[in-house]
């Protein structure tokens, strides 16, 4: 199963590889992938076969002992659908059940595949194709139901989790996370209550609350848990003021798996306006807390607090920050509500408020591991702040990233001293967290902010890959680094361990991409830059495979046309760029290394620029036409801004020409 068991602990009981011999771990095999976008998949290994997904929702089956290809499946997602994806065209994995695999596709389909052949058995559309939904998360199967959610809380959608019959693909139930139009009957009593926590006409733009990643199931209590995303748009100013709770956004929700009937919810961020989400991995564990044996749910969401909940009642047991946070001073133990600081309510302020963590989160989807041996939780932490400011005006747009915040105010400042301070303070580390004492036990510092997920094993080991191309093992109890190899490209996914014919393997998918490298510009860049060569890698004791030598990254020549546009045109272009382009091509016209860096575009001088931006010339590669949103004058101003930024990067004029 995804996360190995329904509890999603990502702990392997295998112990052939341990603290004494991990130094002899080496590459058993590798398999090259056919896409250079982000790789976030966690593989499944069943009876010696490895199944996993890659970017663009493709599925692959390999011989888990040798890496030999058995089959691959491409659902042929239209490249233009990529504009609806907030955070790269990634996919995080498959579910398996009774000889079938289940795959969610970026364009909203759920497909059952025959696990032995990779041939589709049934396919169903889980979304309204007029709406900007995307699926990047792995389905789960509970009691014969395939469970699948979706993303799009910045794209004007209404979040939900669906259950489909694994045999037939027929919809069994759907739980909406946001109430619909109150003039129509509510789908269930829970939504009727939830509607009292919204005002205005939220249903017209969906409301958000998307179920884009986490699920876990407790067979003993027969409860299915899932996490929901932020309310849409981010800024409360364009949702409801005074702020309301906006249920069930940014919540953990428990339902009955056969019917989807609501049981309880716990809201981590009432009126979430920071994109904190609660959709990150959920772990179920049993812990002794204050001498009591407790069935708990462990959660480290983007907001920077580590939550321990009673998973029967949904009541808070404890919550403490696992990193620097300035949006709240704590979580009230009685009400379970966060105690927000004045700074957090940025909609009240005219100046940008730098809030920690930012929308990338202190910890996002990257896999978390709980070791029942050490009773510690291991996960990558991202240390970052973000300047939030409400936009002056806002309306939803079909091709933009809809947050209701001012994307120009959020730009990385170009003043060298301020820029250096921001870049230096954006960091990452692997943490070992004690959920009972709510304390950090050890940490492994990382060179960059965006790193891979964790796996713990019964060999007293923790494995984690890094954004700068290392795959490493630590002693789980103390954090002593015991093994490190270069894998030539950045890792953001989580490893697994499995055994074939008595031999233990550790596997991880390599490949750079995802939210931060796509959207965060210079903050998202690897230092030093690496070639992106996505691969599946498997390691064993005494493996003797070798990766081909990595090719050197040669920075292309930056040779833009002279910046001659007016300051007004550059400013107009900057606003358009930050609103329409930055979420994929990178903040302030600096690419984080996944999609083309437009400062280097060969079309900054000629008519082809318009054929691409307005004419849709590169639509087959996912670059859609913006003709319906932008005039020729707008497209020209966009180009003026990029030319200005390119010249600025060369060390030229730091102020636009007047
Ligand atoms: Ca979100």
Tab-separated table of N, CA, C and O in Angstrom, residues 22 96 159 174 192 201 214 241 261 268 360 374 515 538 553 555 560 588 642:
chain	number	residue	atom	x	y	z
A	22	UNK	N	25.300	-0.293	6.348
A	22	UNK	CA	24.735	0.652	5.367
A	22	UNK	C	25.827	1.282	4.498
A	22	UNK	O	25.576	1.699	3.362
A	96	UNK	N	-3.136	-0.124	-5.307
A	96	UNK	CA	-3.240	-1.487	-5.843
A	96	UNK	C	-4.309	-2.254	-5.083
A	96	UNK	O	-4.466	-2.090	-3.861
A	159	UNK	N	-13.787	21.735	-3.525
A	159	UNK	CA	-13.080	20.503	-3.197
A	159	UNK	C	-14.014	19.359	-2.841
A	159	UNK	O	-15.110	19.575	-2.317
A	174	UNK	N	-19.641	10.821	-2.656
A	174	UNK	CA	-18.772	11.987	-2.801
A	174	UNK	C	-18.981	12.878	-1.590
A	174	UNK	O	-20.119	13.174	-1.220
A	192	UNK	N	-24.724	21.551	5.738
A	192	UNK	CA	-25.683	22.568	6.161
A	192	UNK	C	-25.088	23.376	7.314
A	192	UNK	O	-25.164	24.600	7.349
A	201	UNK	N	-20.957	35.127	-1.345
A	201	UNK	CA	-21.403	34.172	-2.380
A	201	UNK	C	-20.247	33.241	-2.747
A	201	UNK	O	-19.842	33.152	-3.896
A	214	UNK	N	-3.439	13.785	1.233
A	214	UNK	CA	-3.388	12.818	2.333
A	214	UNK	C	-4.689	12.076	2.578
A	214	UNK	O	-5.775	12.655	2.563
A	241	UNK	N	-15.284	39.176	5.344
A	241	UNK	CA	-14.780	39.966	6.466
A	241	UNK	C	-15.983	40.471	7.244
A	241	UNK	O	-16.905	40.997	6.636
A	261	UNK	N	-20.087	9.179	5.169
A	261	UNK	CA	-20.810	9.925	6.197
A	261	UNK	C	-19.820	10.634	7.128
A	261	UNK	O	-18.871	10.031	7.615
A	268	UNK	N	-7.280	22.999	11.363
A	268	UNK	CA	-5.976	23.529	11.772
A	268	UNK	C	-5.876	25.027	11.500
A	268	UNK	O	-5.247	25.753	12.256
A	360	UNK	N	4.705	28.034	0.533
A	360	UNK	CA	5.363	26.750	0.256
A	360	UNK	C	5.271	25.835	1.462
A	360	UNK	O	5.430	24.625	1.343
A	374	UNK	N	11.788	3.900	17.263
A	374	UNK	CA	12.338	5.087	17.945
A	374	UNK	C	11.226	5.991	18.468
A	374	UNK	O	11.478	6.891	19.252
A	515	UNK	N	6.433	22.504	-6.675
A	515	UNK	CA	5.958	23.868	-6.434
A	515	UNK	C	7.090	24.888	-6.329
A	515	UNK	O	7.088	25.914	-7.011
A	538	UNK	N	17.516	1.996	-7.485
A	538	UNK	CA	17.381	1.004	-6.415
A	538	UNK	C	18.770	0.616	-5.927
A	538	UNK	O	19.681	0.382	-6.731
A	553	UNK	N	26.618	21.378	-16.294
A	553	UNK	CA	25.627	22.417	-16.574
A	553	UNK	C	26.364	23.637	-17.097
A	553	UNK	O	27.137	24.263	-16.381
A	555	UNK	N	25.884	27.322	-18.188
A	555	UNK	CA	24.877	28.383	-18.227
A	555	UNK	C	24.809	28.993	-19.626
A	555	UNK	O	25.861	29.299	-20.205
A	560	UNK	N	20.168	39.675	-23.939
A	560	UNK	CA	18.859	40.260	-24.279
A	560	UNK	C	18.998	41.499	-25.152
A	560	UNK	O	20.071	42.112	-25.203
A	588	UNK	N	9.620	36.832	-10.543
A	588	UNK	CA	10.496	37.909	-11.021
A	588	UNK	C	11.288	37.513	-12.275
A	588	UNK	O	12.414	37.953	-12.471
A	642	UNK	N	10.392	41.421	-19.125
A	642	UNK	CA	11.395	40.345	-19.154
A	642	UNK	C	12.736	40.868	-19.694
A	642	UNK	O	13.797	40.543	-19.157
